[in-house]
Amino acid sequence: FRTVMSSMVMPTKRQQIFGVSRCFHGMATSALFFGASGLSIYSFVGILTIFLSELLSISTLALIWRKKRGRRRR
């Protein structure tokens, strides 16, 4: 979802956004995989809450920016 939103905001940089997104996705997955054994359920829920709220705020800002950009072009 983040890659799609970022490519909509910066259409000329789609390939770079995809590459960086894949790199960060791999690093985050491996960190979670190796760190999961030491997490309690409460810390895991806290981490998920932080990431989901970050995703919601970034997507909201991107949609607002895109809407404002569309109004300027008209």
XYZ file of C-alpha atoms in Angstrom:
74
model
C 0.000 0.000 0.000
C 2.811 2.385 0.850
C 4.498 1.766 -2.499
C 1.292 2.518 -4.372
C 0.693 5.725 -2.440
C 4.284 6.874 -2.901
C 4.231 6.166 -6.623
C 1.016 8.173 -6.948
C 2.624 11.123 -5.179
C 5.888 10.958 -7.146
C 5.074 9.323 -10.508
C 8.483 10.070 -12.036
C 10.285 8.086 -9.324
C 8.230 4.861 -9.410
C 11.139 2.484 -9.981
C 13.255 4.023 -7.224
C 10.326 3.940 -4.781
C 9.697 0.280 -5.549
C 13.357 -0.621 -5.000
C 13.636 1.245 -1.714
C 10.334 -0.184 -0.531
C 11.479 -3.734 -1.233
C 14.748 -3.116 0.611
C 12.998 -1.734 3.696
C 10.398 -4.493 3.582
C 13.123 -7.136 3.644
C 14.975 -5.487 6.519
C 11.796 -5.070 8.571
C 10.735 -8.665 7.955
C 14.089 -10.080 8.971
C 14.241 -7.888 12.088
C 10.759 -9.001 13.117
C 11.559 -12.635 12.350
C 14.693 -12.683 14.508
C 13.270 -10.463 17.238
C 9.881 -12.151 17.539
C 11.082 -14.784 19.976
C 11.939 -12.129 22.552
C 8.680 -10.165 22.280
C 5.742 -10.515 24.592
C 2.220 -10.238 23.228
C 1.894 -6.732 24.665
C 5.038 -5.455 22.973
C 3.982 -7.097 19.701
C 0.567 -5.387 19.871
C 2.298 -2.090 20.666
C 4.575 -2.408 17.651
C 1.639 -3.236 15.376
C -0.323 -0.273 16.723
C 2.562 2.098 16.031
C 3.050 0.837 12.478
C -0.654 0.895 11.666
C -1.080 4.433 12.982
C 1.971 5.509 10.973
C 0.527 3.917 7.844
C -2.804 5.646 8.408
C -1.210 9.060 8.890
C 1.076 8.718 5.855
C -1.756 7.582 3.602
C -4.004 10.394 4.829
C -1.307 12.995 4.183
C -0.611 11.562 0.729
C -4.285 11.642 -0.207
C -4.665 15.231 1.038
C -1.548 16.274 -0.882
C -2.780 14.577 -4.042
C -6.192 16.220 -3.737
C -4.624 19.670 -3.317
C -2.316 19.024 -6.249
C -5.291 18.099 -8.423
C -7.070 21.347 -7.559
C -4.049 23.436 -8.572
C -3.889 21.879 -12.043
C -7.448 22.882 -12.926
